[in-house]
Coordinates of C-alpha atoms in Angstrom, one line a residue:
X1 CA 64.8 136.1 20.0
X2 CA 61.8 135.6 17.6
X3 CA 60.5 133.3 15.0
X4 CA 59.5 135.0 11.8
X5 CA 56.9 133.6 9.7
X6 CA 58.1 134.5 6.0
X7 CA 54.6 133.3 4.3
X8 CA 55.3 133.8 0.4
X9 CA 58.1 135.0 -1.2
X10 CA 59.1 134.8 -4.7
X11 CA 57.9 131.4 -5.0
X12 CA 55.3 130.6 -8.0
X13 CA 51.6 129.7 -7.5
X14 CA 52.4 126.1 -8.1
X15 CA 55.1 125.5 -5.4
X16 CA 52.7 124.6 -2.7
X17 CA 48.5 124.4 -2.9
X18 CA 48.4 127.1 0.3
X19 CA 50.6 129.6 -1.1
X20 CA 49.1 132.9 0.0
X21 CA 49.6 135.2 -3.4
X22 CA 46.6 137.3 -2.2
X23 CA 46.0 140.4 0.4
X24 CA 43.3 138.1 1.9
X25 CA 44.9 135.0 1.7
X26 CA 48.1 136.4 3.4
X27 CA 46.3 138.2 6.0
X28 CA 44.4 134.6 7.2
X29 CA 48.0 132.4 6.8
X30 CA 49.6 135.3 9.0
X31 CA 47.0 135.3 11.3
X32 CA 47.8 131.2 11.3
X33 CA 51.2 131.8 11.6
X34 CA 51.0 134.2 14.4
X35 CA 48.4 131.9 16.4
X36 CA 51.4 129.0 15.7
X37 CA 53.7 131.1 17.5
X38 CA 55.5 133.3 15.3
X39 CA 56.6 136.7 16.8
X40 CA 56.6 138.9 13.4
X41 CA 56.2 138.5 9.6
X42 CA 57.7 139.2 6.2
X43 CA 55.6 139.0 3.4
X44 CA 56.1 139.6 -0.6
X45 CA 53.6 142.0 -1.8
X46 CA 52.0 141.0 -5.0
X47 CA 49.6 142.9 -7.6
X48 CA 46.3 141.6 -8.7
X49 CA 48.1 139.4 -11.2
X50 CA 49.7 137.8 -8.6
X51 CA 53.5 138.6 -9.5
X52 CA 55.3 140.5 -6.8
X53 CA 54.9 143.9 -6.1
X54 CA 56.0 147.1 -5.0
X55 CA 53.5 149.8 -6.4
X56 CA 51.3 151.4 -4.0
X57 CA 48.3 150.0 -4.6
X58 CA 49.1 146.0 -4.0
X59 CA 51.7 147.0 -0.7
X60 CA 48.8 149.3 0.7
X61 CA 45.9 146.8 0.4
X62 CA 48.7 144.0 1.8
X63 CA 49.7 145.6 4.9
X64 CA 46.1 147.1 5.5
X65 CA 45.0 143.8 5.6
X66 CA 47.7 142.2 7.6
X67 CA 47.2 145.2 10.3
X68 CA 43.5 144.0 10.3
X69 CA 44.3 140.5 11.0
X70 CA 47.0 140.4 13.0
X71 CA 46.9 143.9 14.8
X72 CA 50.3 144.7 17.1
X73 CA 52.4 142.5 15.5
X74 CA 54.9 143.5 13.6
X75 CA 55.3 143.3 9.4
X76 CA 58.4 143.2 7.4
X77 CA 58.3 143.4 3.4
X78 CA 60.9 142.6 0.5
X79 CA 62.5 145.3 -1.7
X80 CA 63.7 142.8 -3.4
X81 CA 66.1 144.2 -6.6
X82 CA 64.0 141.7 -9.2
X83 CA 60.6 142.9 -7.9
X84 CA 60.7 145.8 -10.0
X85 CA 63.9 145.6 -12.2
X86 CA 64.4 149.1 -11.9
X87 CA 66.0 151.3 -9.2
X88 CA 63.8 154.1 -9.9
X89 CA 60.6 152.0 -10.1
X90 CA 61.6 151.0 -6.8
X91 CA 62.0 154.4 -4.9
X92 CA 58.9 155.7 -6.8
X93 CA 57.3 152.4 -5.4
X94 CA 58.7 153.6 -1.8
X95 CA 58.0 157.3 -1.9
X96 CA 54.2 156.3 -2.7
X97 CA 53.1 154.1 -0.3
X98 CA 50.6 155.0 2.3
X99 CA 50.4 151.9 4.8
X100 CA 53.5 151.6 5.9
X101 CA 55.3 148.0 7.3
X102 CA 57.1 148.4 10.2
X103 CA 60.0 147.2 8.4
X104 CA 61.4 146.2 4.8
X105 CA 64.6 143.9 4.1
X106 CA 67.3 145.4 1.7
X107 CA 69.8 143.0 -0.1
X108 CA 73.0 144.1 0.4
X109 CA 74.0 142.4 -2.6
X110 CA 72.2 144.4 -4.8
X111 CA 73.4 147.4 -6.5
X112 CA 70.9 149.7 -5.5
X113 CA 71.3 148.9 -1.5
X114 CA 72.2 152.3 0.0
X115 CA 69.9 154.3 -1.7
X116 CA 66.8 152.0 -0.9
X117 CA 67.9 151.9 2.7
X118 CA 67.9 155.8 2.5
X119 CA 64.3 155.8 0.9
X120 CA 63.3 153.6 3.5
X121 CA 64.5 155.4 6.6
X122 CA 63.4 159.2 5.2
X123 CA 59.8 157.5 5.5
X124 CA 60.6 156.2 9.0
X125 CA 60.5 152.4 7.7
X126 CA 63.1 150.4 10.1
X127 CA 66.3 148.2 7.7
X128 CA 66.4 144.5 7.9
X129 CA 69.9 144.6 6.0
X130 CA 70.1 141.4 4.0
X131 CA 73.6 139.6 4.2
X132 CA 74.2 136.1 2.1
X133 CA 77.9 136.7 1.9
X134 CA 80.9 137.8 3.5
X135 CA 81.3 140.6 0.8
X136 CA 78.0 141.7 1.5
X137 CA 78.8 142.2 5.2
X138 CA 82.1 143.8 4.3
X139 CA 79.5 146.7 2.4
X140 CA 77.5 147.1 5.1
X141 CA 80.4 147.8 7.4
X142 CA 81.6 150.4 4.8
X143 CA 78.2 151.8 4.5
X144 CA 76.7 154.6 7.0
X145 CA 73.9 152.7 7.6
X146 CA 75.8 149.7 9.4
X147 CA 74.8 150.5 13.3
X148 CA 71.5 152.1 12.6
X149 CA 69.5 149.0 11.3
X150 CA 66.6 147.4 12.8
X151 CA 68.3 144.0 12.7
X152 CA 71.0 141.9 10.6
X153 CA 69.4 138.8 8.4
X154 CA 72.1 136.5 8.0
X155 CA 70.6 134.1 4.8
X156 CA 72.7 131.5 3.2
X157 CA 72.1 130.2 -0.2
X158 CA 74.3 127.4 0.3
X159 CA 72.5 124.1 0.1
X160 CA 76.0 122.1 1.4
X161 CA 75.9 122.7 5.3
X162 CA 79.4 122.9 6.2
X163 CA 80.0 125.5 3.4
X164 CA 76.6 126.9 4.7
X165 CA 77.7 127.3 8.0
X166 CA 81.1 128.8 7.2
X167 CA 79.6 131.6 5.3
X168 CA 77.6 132.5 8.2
X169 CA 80.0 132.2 10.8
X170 CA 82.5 134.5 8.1
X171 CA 79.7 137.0 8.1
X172 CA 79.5 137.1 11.7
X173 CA 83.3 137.8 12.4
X174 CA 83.4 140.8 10.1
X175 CA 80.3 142.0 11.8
X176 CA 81.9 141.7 15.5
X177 CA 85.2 143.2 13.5
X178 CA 83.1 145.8 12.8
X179 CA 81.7 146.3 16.6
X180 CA 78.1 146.5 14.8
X181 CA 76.0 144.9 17.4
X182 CA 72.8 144.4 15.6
X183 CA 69.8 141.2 16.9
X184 CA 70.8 139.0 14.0
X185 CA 67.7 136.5 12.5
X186 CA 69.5 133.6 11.3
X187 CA 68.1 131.3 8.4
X188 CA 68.4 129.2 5.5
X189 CA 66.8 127.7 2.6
X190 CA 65.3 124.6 1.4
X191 CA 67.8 121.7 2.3
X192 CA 69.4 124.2 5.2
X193 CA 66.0 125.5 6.4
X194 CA 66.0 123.1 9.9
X195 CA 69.9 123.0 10.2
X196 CA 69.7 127.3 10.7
X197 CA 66.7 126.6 12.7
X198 CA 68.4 124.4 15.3
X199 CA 71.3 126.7 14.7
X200 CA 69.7 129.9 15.6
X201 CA 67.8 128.1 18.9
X202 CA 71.2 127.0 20.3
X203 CA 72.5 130.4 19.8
X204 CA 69.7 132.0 20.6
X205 CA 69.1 133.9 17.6
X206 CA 66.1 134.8 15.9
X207 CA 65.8 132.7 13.0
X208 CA 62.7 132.7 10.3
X209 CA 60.2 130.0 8.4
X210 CA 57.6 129.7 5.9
X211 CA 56.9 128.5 2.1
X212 CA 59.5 131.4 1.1
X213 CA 62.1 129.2 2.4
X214 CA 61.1 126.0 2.3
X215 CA 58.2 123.1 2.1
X216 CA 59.0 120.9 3.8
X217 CA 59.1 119.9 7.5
X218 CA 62.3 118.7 10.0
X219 CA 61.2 115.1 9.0
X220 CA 61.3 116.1 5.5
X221 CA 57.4 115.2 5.0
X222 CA 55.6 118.5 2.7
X223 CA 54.1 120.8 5.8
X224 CA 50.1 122.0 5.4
X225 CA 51.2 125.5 5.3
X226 CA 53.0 128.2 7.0
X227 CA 51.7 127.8 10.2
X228 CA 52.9 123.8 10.2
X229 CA 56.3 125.5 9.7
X230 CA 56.0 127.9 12.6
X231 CA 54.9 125.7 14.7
X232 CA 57.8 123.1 14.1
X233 CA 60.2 125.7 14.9
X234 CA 58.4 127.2 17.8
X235 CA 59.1 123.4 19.6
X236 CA 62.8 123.6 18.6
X237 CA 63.0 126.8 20.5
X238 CA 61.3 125.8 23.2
X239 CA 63.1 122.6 23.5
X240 CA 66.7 124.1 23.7

């Protein structure tokens, strides 16, 4: 049961003044983060123009510097489908880098899914297998990969929490269905970000924060940064 820090994301430069878009700005927020209390971290890669990233020379000089700053813990990346907007871009992208994360998430949404998860585990990169739906856990279970990921992220889209809540608790049944018995990180998004939080605690689920996911803080005031996040989820796990 962990809190991940998730520092960036896809979000633009001008979503919040501390966004780190930068290898160096990333490596201090994660140290930040980790110092808050967050166990791991999952970070977009971005090239020197800022955008995200998968080509070897932005994910190498990201992770190098993350292993600098925060050495032992472990990092998680995107493969995000959009990132590249092309399959073979992306397992080029994969075949070429040389500092590895410990871990990358896959979408299971997206197209491309099995074969990226292949990619990733020929280079001995653990699966964070990305669920937002109940269809997306139903291909997973029909995939060889189900039982031999690192971990299941269960992330809603749904800003409504009942329906929010639903879609995760549908995902779950056709993962115990399934018998795969994967740690699940529970989290959602802007208006559901605190909701999965408290969720996750009670459960005792890993769950994951940060300007990927969301601004603001449980009282709905516009955090400093990451570690702010962190460290409001960090008391709503120790409090439970």
């Amino acid at each position: 049961m962990i809190v991940q820090a998730c520092i960036n994301g896809a979000r633009p430069a001008d979503f919040h003044p501390a966004l780190p878009l930068d290898p160096e700005a990333m490596a201090r927020d994660a140290a930040a983060s980790i110092a808050a209390g967050a166990a791991e971290l999952h970070v977009h890669a971005r090239g020197a123009d800022g955008r995200e990233s998968l080509a070897p020379e932005g994910m190498d000089r990201t992770v190098a510097a993350l292993r600098r700053a925060c050495p032992g813990t472990l990092i998680g990346v995107s493969t995000g489908a959009w990132i590249e907007s092309d399959e073979l871009r992306t397992l080029v992208a994969i075949s070429g880098w040389r500092e590895l994360p410990d871990y990358a998430s896959v979408n299971l949404s997206e197209t491309a899914a099995p074969v990226v998860m292949e990619s990733l585990r020929q280079r001995g990169i653990g699966i964070e297998a990305g669920l937002a739906s109940i269809a997306d856990a139903e291909r997973l279970v029909g995939l060889d990969h189900g039982g031999r990921v690192l971990r299941v992220l269960i992330e809603i889209s749904e800003q409504a929490i009942d329906q929010a809540f639903a879609v995760a608790d549908g995902i779950e049944k056709v993962l115990e269905r399934a018998g795969i018995c994967r740690s699940i990180l529970l989290h959602g998004e802007n208006a559901t970000v605190w909701p999965f939080v408290q969720r996750a605690a009670a459960r005792k689920l890993s769950t994951r924060v940060g300007l990927e996911d969301g601004k603001e803080l449980p009282d709905g005031s516009v955090a400093d940064g990451n570690a702010a996040l962190v460290e409001a989820a960090v008391r709503i796990y120790r409090g439970v």
